[in-house]
Structures are given as C-alpha cells and as structure tokens.
C-alpha cells in the first residue's frame, strides 16, 4: 500500500490517498458490498488524513462548498482505486441525472466539477509524499558541544537552549506547542542569527531550508496579511502567505523571525496562536502546523541604552557623548540583562512574553572572543585558497589588526568579516587575477 498526495482545488488543501493492493480492494468489496453507506466507507478507508486535514478544511466552508469538496475528494479516491466503485464511473459516463450523495440526503452530484477535477488530476502524476527529517533523541546528544564549538562567547545562551530542547525531546513539554520558542536578545554582531543557522543545520541539515522572516518588511499594519496570505477577494489570495507556505513545505525547520522591533506590533497577534496551540490558519482556511518547528526571534531591544552608557560620560546637561565606538570594553552582564528585560517588557504585551519558552540574553564579546572569531575568518580565506592549490601564513599581528579594525561597540564582531574582505581578500584577489600564480604558492 502506497500513499499519494494530490492538491484538491475545491478543498484548498492537499489530500493523502491510500493506493490499495488488489487483495486490499477485494477484501474491502467483500465486507462492504451490500453497505448502504458505501461511499462514506470508501472515503474512511482510502483518505489517509480524512479526520484531520480534510475535516478541518471542511469545517471552515459553507455547506454547499463542503459538499462539492467532498465529492472531489471521493473522485480522487476512486481515480486511484477504480476497483472500489465501478458504478461511479458508469454514472459519470452515461448518466445525465444527478447521483445521490450518501453523505447528505439533499446534496446534488456535480458531474461537471468532478470531470474537471479528474482531468486535472490525471494530467499530473501522483507523487509520493517526501520523507520529512524528524528529530530523534539521539540527535540531541552532541548538540551542546557542537554549538559551543561553532558559537564563540555564548556558552550560557547555548546551555539554556539545550535545556529547553531536551525537555521537548523527553516529552516533558506541551506536545501542542512548537519544540521551542526563544527570543534572542543582545547587541548586534554577537551571534544571534549565526546560532539560529547553526542550530538548524545541525538538527535538520540542508534538505530542509531554514524559514526566515525579516521584520523590516512588516513595518505597516496591513503587511501582516503577507504572513498568512491575502483574504479572499484580494490580489494574491491564491498565492498563500510567506510564512505559512514555507512551513507547509518544510514542517521540520527553524523559523527565524529577525529583528522583531522593526515590525508593526499587530503582527504579534498572529503568533499568539502559533506559540500557544502550535497551529495557524492561513488565508485559504488551511491549518498549518508549527509543532515540529523551533521558533527563534531576535531583537536588539535594550541595546541602545547599554551602548549609551558605554560611550557617554557625565549626566544630564553635562553629558558628553564621546562616540568611542571602537571601544572593546564589555559592559556588565547585570546591566545588559536589566536593560534588555526592561525594553522587552515595555515593547511586548505580557500575554506574548508569557508564551516564550526563554528570553536568551547574549553576552557582549570580549577581546578573547573577538580574537577567536578573527582566527575563524582567517581560516575561511585559507580554505578558499586551498581549493586553488594555494596557501597562506600569518602571525598574531594579523589577528590583532582584524580585531582592532573590525570590532566596535555598535557592530560587535560583524565588522571583522568586512575588514577581512577589504584588507585581505581584495588585494589577494587582484594579485591572483593579474599575475600567473603557480600552485603551491604561499602568501605571507
């Protein structure tokens, strides 16, 4: 027995059908040949997700629309298993009278719609359902070490995330919620987005792309519709939503909601049900599950107050803004946490904050952390050169120069990669392109 998935336009969602073996069909006919509700039994026997996705879609439709959708689902069942109801095909071929629907006594049999559906369905080969990459408990055994080896200076944040995800895998959390809902808070360039990417790659691999929503695209109230899709009657209704379409295709993924403070605050009402029930209804009335996702939000809320404290001296009218953005000073952890939590509680409503599994406050990077990141950046160049048969050698002075020019209070360590490109990669590229550099050459 195989399971095939076909999009049913009348239903507005995909339906999973069982393709029965010959023996399965014969056994079903023997048991149900004389049954008066044969059509109903066929649906219950063949439609894999009848009581879940199909029932949920029907519940949001009018009676007339639900009847038409149910007929289309039945047509798909018989198309894939024609031996179950030969009379059905005879009625379509020779009858000009409506055929009675056993589900309701007053429903009409819409032959034209069924024929259109069959024509569409037969023109497309039914494809087997893709195998989703499910999380296993064994996968988490090396999670903490892997994250600490790839994320510099954020051991506390990693430990908090690891603990929350372990509770999920041990079935000690609410199964109707996402695997984890985290708010990553902290300065720019400390590794919030990098941690989300690393977590996704380790848990889900490259087969399932990470879902990323940039809140800068949702600054106005009406743009909230882009997440779930435009309402019926509006342009783009058939296209679905940016968020729901991606999660529907990749139900096992990390959902990254980046820079939350840039979005209109009404957008967070959309996420309340996701965080609470693990599902959301898109513009087509289809329920999209987030119960196998890890939702990560990032924010810089509170960082402006911390930065002002670091780059200013004096108080009141005598306050002197020195803008020493190149400072490598790391602020007190207690001050960072205080400023961050105050800003988050002021920006978000309590019902939203209470649905988060954890607010993870990231550390400001110290000098040692930045040097480790600079070494990683240099290894990136070495790896690129090795693919061309070239290599490079450098001293600690190069690492120190990258840190001095690439790290500041505002951008964190993000500027190191920019300095790497401008100061090291660009001159190297000009040399390689303009000169005939033999393989085995070592750059100093």
Tab-separated table of C-alpha atoms in Angstrom, residues 105-402:
chain	number	residue	atom	x	y	z
A	105	UNK	CA	-29.951	13.474	1.559
A	106	UNK	CA	-30.235	16.792	-0.312
A	107	UNK	CA	-26.793	17.117	-1.895
A	108	UNK	CA	-26.541	17.285	-5.681
A	109	UNK	CA	-23.881	15.436	-7.593
A	110	UNK	CA	-21.822	17.995	-9.505
A	111	UNK	CA	-20.620	15.969	-12.515
A	112	UNK	CA	-19.036	18.932	-14.262
A	113	UNK	CA	-16.800	19.743	-11.305
A	114	UNK	CA	-15.787	16.123	-10.852
A	115	UNK	CA	-14.873	15.810	-14.530
A	116	UNK	CA	-12.741	18.957	-14.285
A	117	UNK	CA	-11.004	17.591	-11.213
A	118	UNK	CA	-10.341	14.223	-12.845
A	119	UNK	CA	-8.911	15.914	-15.901
A	120	UNK	CA	-6.522	17.964	-13.750
A	121	UNK	CA	-5.559	15.060	-11.519
A	122	UNK	CA	-4.917	12.651	-14.404
A	123	UNK	CA	-2.682	15.208	-16.132
A	124	UNK	CA	-0.333	15.164	-13.148
A	125	UNK	CA	1.339	12.055	-11.881
A	126	UNK	CA	0.706	11.490	-8.207
A	127	UNK	CA	3.968	11.865	-6.349
A	128	UNK	CA	4.792	10.012	-3.147
A	129	UNK	CA	4.993	12.129	-0.039
A	130	UNK	CA	8.519	13.386	0.707
A	131	UNK	CA	10.081	11.879	3.788
A	132	UNK	CA	10.369	14.504	6.482
A	133	UNK	CA	13.516	14.634	8.559
A	134	UNK	CA	12.153	14.026	12.035
A	135	UNK	CA	14.097	14.862	15.142
A	136	UNK	CA	15.417	11.982	17.208
A	137	UNK	CA	16.501	11.976	20.818
A	138	UNK	CA	19.920	10.670	19.794
A	139	UNK	CA	20.404	13.761	17.638
A	140	UNK	CA	20.484	15.940	20.731
A	141	UNK	CA	23.291	14.089	22.495
A	142	UNK	CA	26.004	16.127	20.794
A	143	UNK	CA	24.012	19.342	20.321
A	144	UNK	CA	25.544	21.397	23.138
A	145	UNK	CA	29.153	20.555	22.229
A	146	UNK	CA	28.504	21.247	18.542
A	147	UNK	CA	27.020	24.670	19.263
A	148	UNK	CA	29.822	25.644	21.667
A	149	UNK	CA	32.435	24.663	19.070
A	150	UNK	CA	30.807	26.907	16.452
A	151	UNK	CA	29.447	29.818	18.504
A	152	UNK	CA	32.019	31.948	20.332
A	153	UNK	CA	31.364	33.537	23.707
A	154	UNK	CA	27.750	32.430	24.234
A	155	UNK	CA	28.005	29.326	26.406
A	156	UNK	CA	25.240	30.463	28.774
A	157	UNK	CA	22.798	31.031	25.916
A	158	UNK	CA	23.631	27.644	24.406
A	159	UNK	CA	23.082	25.854	27.722
A	160	UNK	CA	19.648	27.469	28.132
A	161	UNK	CA	18.574	26.484	24.613
A	162	UNK	CA	19.897	22.968	25.033
A	163	UNK	CA	17.975	22.503	28.301
A	164	UNK	CA	14.685	23.679	26.772
A	165	UNK	CA	15.054	21.418	23.725
A	166	UNK	CA	15.907	18.419	25.878
A	167	UNK	CA	12.638	18.902	27.764
A	168	UNK	CA	10.862	18.807	24.428
A	169	UNK	CA	12.564	15.607	23.312
A	170	UNK	CA	11.844	13.948	26.651
A	171	UNK	CA	8.110	14.693	26.090
A	172	UNK	CA	8.016	16.860	29.212
A	173	UNK	CA	6.700	19.906	27.372
A	174	UNK	CA	3.312	20.616	25.807
A	175	UNK	CA	3.059	18.481	22.615
A	176	UNK	CA	0.687	21.013	21.053
A	177	UNK	CA	3.282	23.786	21.050
A	178	UNK	CA	6.402	24.266	18.906
A	179	UNK	CA	9.505	22.365	20.037
A	180	UNK	CA	10.862	25.630	21.389
A	181	UNK	CA	10.057	29.354	21.275
A	182	UNK	CA	13.043	31.596	22.053
A	183	UNK	CA	13.693	35.316	21.978
A	184	UNK	CA	17.382	36.012	21.322
A	185	UNK	CA	18.269	39.450	22.690
A	186	UNK	CA	21.538	41.317	22.668
A	187	UNK	CA	23.878	43.600	20.810
A	188	UNK	CA	24.359	43.439	17.061
A	189	UNK	CA	27.124	41.116	15.886
A	190	UNK	CA	27.244	38.755	18.877
A	191	UNK	CA	25.987	35.624	17.106
A	192	UNK	CA	22.174	35.540	17.433
A	193	UNK	CA	21.442	34.787	13.781
A	194	UNK	CA	24.547	32.630	13.486
A	195	UNK	CA	23.326	30.464	16.377
A	196	UNK	CA	19.935	30.017	14.697
A	197	UNK	CA	21.617	28.966	11.431
A	198	UNK	CA	23.976	26.561	13.196
A	199	UNK	CA	21.124	25.021	15.193
A	200	UNK	CA	19.084	24.453	12.043
A	201	UNK	CA	21.968	22.934	10.082
A	202	UNK	CA	22.774	20.508	12.892
A	203	UNK	CA	19.204	19.373	13.597
A	204	UNK	CA	17.668	19.431	10.126
A	205	UNK	CA	20.563	19.546	7.640
A	206	UNK	CA	20.462	21.116	4.188
A	207	UNK	CA	17.455	19.092	2.999
A	208	UNK	CA	15.046	21.428	4.793
A	209	UNK	CA	15.870	25.131	4.371
A	210	UNK	CA	15.505	27.426	7.356
A	211	UNK	CA	12.439	29.693	7.286
A	212	UNK	CA	13.467	33.318	7.751
A	213	UNK	CA	11.143	36.298	8.102
A	214	UNK	CA	12.706	39.791	8.020
A	215	UNK	CA	10.558	42.050	10.197
A	216	UNK	CA	11.739	45.081	8.248
A	217	UNK	CA	9.233	44.014	5.575
A	218	UNK	CA	6.306	44.214	8.029
A	219	UNK	CA	6.520	47.762	9.334
A	220	UNK	CA	2.901	48.624	8.472
A	221	UNK	CA	-0.265	47.095	9.885
A	222	UNK	CA	-1.696	45.913	6.548
A	223	UNK	CA	1.522	43.993	5.745
A	224	UNK	CA	0.576	41.409	8.349
A	225	UNK	CA	-1.534	39.760	5.621
A	226	UNK	CA	1.662	38.769	3.809
A	227	UNK	CA	2.429	36.221	6.526
A	228	UNK	CA	-0.772	34.186	6.164
A	229	UNK	CA	-1.919	35.276	2.700
A	230	UNK	CA	-4.358	37.855	1.394
A	231	UNK	CA	-8.035	37.456	2.327
A	232	UNK	CA	-10.487	36.100	-0.305
A	233	UNK	CA	-11.217	38.667	-2.983
A	234	UNK	CA	-7.877	40.433	-2.658
A	235	UNK	CA	-4.947	40.247	-5.055
A	236	UNK	CA	-2.626	37.333	-4.261
A	237	UNK	CA	-5.168	35.260	-2.329
A	238	UNK	CA	-4.270	32.110	-4.277
A	239	UNK	CA	-0.552	32.555	-3.575
A	240	UNK	CA	-0.797	31.929	0.178
A	241	UNK	CA	1.376	33.526	2.858
A	242	UNK	CA	5.132	33.955	3.089
A	243	UNK	CA	5.288	32.230	6.466
A	244	UNK	CA	2.630	29.543	6.036
A	245	UNK	CA	3.792	28.469	2.570
A	246	UNK	CA	7.342	27.854	3.785
A	247	UNK	CA	6.338	25.961	6.932
A	248	UNK	CA	3.841	23.885	4.951
A	249	UNK	CA	6.659	22.752	2.635
A	250	UNK	CA	9.172	22.328	5.476
A	251	UNK	CA	7.336	21.337	8.674
A	252	UNK	CA	10.612	20.334	10.395
A	253	UNK	CA	12.653	23.514	10.489
A	254	UNK	CA	13.875	26.527	12.441
A	255	UNK	CA	11.664	29.590	11.943
A	256	UNK	CA	13.776	32.727	12.368
A	257	UNK	CA	11.861	35.977	12.961
A	258	UNK	CA	14.640	38.535	12.611
A	259	UNK	CA	14.814	41.991	14.277
A	260	UNK	CA	11.357	41.948	15.854
A	261	UNK	CA	11.444	45.608	16.894
A	262	UNK	CA	11.156	46.671	13.233
A	263	UNK	CA	7.719	45.075	12.708
A	264	UNK	CA	4.324	46.630	13.429
A	265	UNK	CA	3.157	45.442	16.838
A	266	UNK	CA	-0.124	43.996	15.490
A	267	UNK	CA	1.908	41.287	13.780
A	268	UNK	CA	2.477	39.574	17.139
A	269	UNK	CA	-1.223	38.753	17.475
A	270	UNK	CA	-0.662	36.328	14.596
A	271	UNK	CA	1.974	34.474	16.586
A	272	UNK	CA	-0.029	34.094	19.796
A	273	UNK	CA	-1.890	31.054	18.482
A	274	UNK	CA	1.298	29.600	16.991
A	275	UNK	CA	3.060	29.798	20.357
A	276	UNK	CA	0.012	28.543	22.260
A	277	UNK	CA	-1.532	25.836	20.013
A	278	UNK	CA	1.251	25.185	17.510
A	279	UNK	CA	-1.048	25.877	14.540
A	280	UNK	CA	-2.279	28.811	12.493
A	281	UNK	CA	-4.992	29.129	9.842
A	282	UNK	CA	-3.869	30.635	6.535
A	283	UNK	CA	-5.963	32.714	4.134
A	284	UNK	CA	-7.288	29.560	2.444
A	285	UNK	CA	-8.662	28.162	5.679
A	286	UNK	CA	-5.966	25.503	5.950
A	287	UNK	CA	-4.405	24.712	9.314
A	288	UNK	CA	-0.601	24.901	9.221
A	289	UNK	CA	1.251	23.056	11.995
A	290	UNK	CA	4.264	24.571	13.760
A	291	UNK	CA	4.530	21.735	16.284
A	292	UNK	CA	7.723	20.377	14.731
A	293	UNK	CA	9.443	23.739	14.381
A	294	UNK	CA	11.803	25.707	16.602
A	295	UNK	CA	10.785	29.389	16.571
A	296	UNK	CA	13.564	31.910	17.204
A	297	UNK	CA	13.009	35.666	17.394
A	298	UNK	CA	15.922	38.110	17.509
A	299	UNK	CA	15.997	41.639	18.856
A	300	UNK	CA	18.329	44.485	19.799
A	301	UNK	CA	15.834	45.915	22.305
A	302	UNK	CA	17.628	47.471	25.261
A	303	UNK	CA	20.982	47.577	23.498
A	304	UNK	CA	20.731	51.300	22.732
A	305	UNK	CA	20.605	52.105	26.450
A	306	UNK	CA	23.617	49.878	27.112
A	307	UNK	CA	25.600	51.497	24.284
A	308	UNK	CA	24.736	54.999	25.515
A	309	UNK	CA	26.090	54.072	28.928
A	310	UNK	CA	29.338	52.793	27.387
A	311	UNK	CA	30.072	55.698	25.065
A	312	UNK	CA	28.948	58.603	27.206
A	313	UNK	CA	30.315	60.333	30.299
A	314	UNK	CA	28.551	62.673	32.688
A	315	UNK	CA	24.830	63.092	33.332
A	316	UNK	CA	22.048	65.488	32.465
A	317	UNK	CA	23.019	68.649	30.566
A	318	UNK	CA	26.706	67.958	31.226
A	319	UNK	CA	26.502	64.572	29.486
A	320	UNK	CA	29.335	64.253	26.980
A	321	UNK	CA	28.756	61.821	24.090
A	322	UNK	CA	32.255	60.794	23.058
A	323	UNK	CA	31.156	58.167	20.496
A	324	UNK	CA	34.154	55.967	21.136
A	325	UNK	CA	32.573	53.223	19.095
A	326	UNK	CA	35.856	51.434	18.687
A	327	UNK	CA	35.991	50.591	22.388
A	328	UNK	CA	36.494	46.915	23.228
A	329	UNK	CA	35.011	47.289	26.694
A	330	UNK	CA	32.374	44.682	27.580
A	331	UNK	CA	29.534	46.018	29.760
A	332	UNK	CA	28.479	44.351	33.000
A	333	UNK	CA	26.252	41.337	32.434
A	334	UNK	CA	23.797	42.522	35.092
A	335	UNK	CA	23.374	45.878	33.328
A	336	UNK	CA	22.804	44.200	29.939
A	337	UNK	CA	20.144	41.881	31.370
A	338	UNK	CA	18.393	44.722	33.200
A	339	UNK	CA	18.248	46.982	30.121
A	340	UNK	CA	17.160	44.113	27.866
A	341	UNK	CA	14.311	42.820	30.046
A	342	UNK	CA	13.009	46.330	30.720
A	343	UNK	CA	12.882	47.112	26.989
A	344	UNK	CA	11.255	43.776	26.088
A	345	UNK	CA	8.564	44.097	28.770
A	346	UNK	CA	7.839	47.634	27.595
A	347	UNK	CA	7.624	46.687	23.903
A	348	UNK	CA	5.676	43.399	24.089
A	349	UNK	CA	2.367	42.677	25.810
A	350	UNK	CA	2.503	40.297	28.801
A	351	UNK	CA	0.456	37.622	27.006
A	352	UNK	CA	3.126	37.484	24.295
A	353	UNK	CA	6.121	37.377	26.665
A	354	UNK	CA	4.474	34.655	28.762
A	355	UNK	CA	4.267	32.362	25.728
A	356	UNK	CA	8.022	32.410	25.169
A	357	UNK	CA	9.954	29.409	26.457
A	358	UNK	CA	13.002	31.529	27.177
A	359	UNK	CA	14.380	35.022	26.698
A	360	UNK	CA	18.049	34.359	25.957
A	361	UNK	CA	20.279	37.391	26.598
A	362	UNK	CA	23.531	37.177	24.653
A	363	UNK	CA	26.863	38.332	26.066
A	364	UNK	CA	28.843	41.205	24.642
A	365	UNK	CA	32.025	39.756	23.147
A	366	UNK	CA	35.298	40.336	24.957
A	367	UNK	CA	38.773	40.656	23.441
A	368	UNK	CA	39.473	36.928	23.604
A	369	UNK	CA	36.169	36.078	21.895
A	370	UNK	CA	36.872	38.508	19.082
A	371	UNK	CA	40.334	37.022	18.509
A	372	UNK	CA	38.817	33.541	18.159
A	373	UNK	CA	36.333	34.895	15.616
A	374	UNK	CA	39.187	36.584	13.709
A	375	UNK	CA	41.003	33.241	13.567
A	376	UNK	CA	37.872	31.624	12.119
A	377	UNK	CA	37.695	34.391	9.484
A	378	UNK	CA	41.313	33.727	8.502
A	379	UNK	CA	40.568	30.027	8.195
A	380	UNK	CA	37.815	30.939	5.718
A	381	UNK	CA	40.426	32.599	3.475
A	382	UNK	CA	42.800	29.640	3.853
A	383	UNK	CA	40.042	27.233	2.821
A	384	UNK	CA	39.252	29.275	-0.288
A	385	UNK	CA	42.931	29.410	-1.281
A	386	UNK	CA	43.386	25.672	-0.749
A	387	UNK	CA	40.782	24.996	-3.435
A	388	UNK	CA	43.126	26.752	-5.895
A	389	UNK	CA	46.197	24.906	-4.666
A	390	UNK	CA	47.434	27.932	-2.714
A	391	UNK	CA	48.080	28.573	0.978
A	392	UNK	CA	48.854	31.423	3.358
A	393	UNK	CA	50.809	32.076	6.532
A	394	UNK	CA	50.160	34.853	9.055
A	395	UNK	CA	51.183	35.951	12.555
A	396	UNK	CA	49.226	37.031	15.622
A	397	UNK	CA	49.651	40.628	14.463
A	398	UNK	CA	47.176	39.921	11.645
A	399	UNK	CA	44.591	38.619	14.126
A	400	UNK	CA	45.081	41.655	16.361
A	401	UNK	CA	44.724	44.028	13.394
A	402	UNK	CA	41.440	42.376	12.342
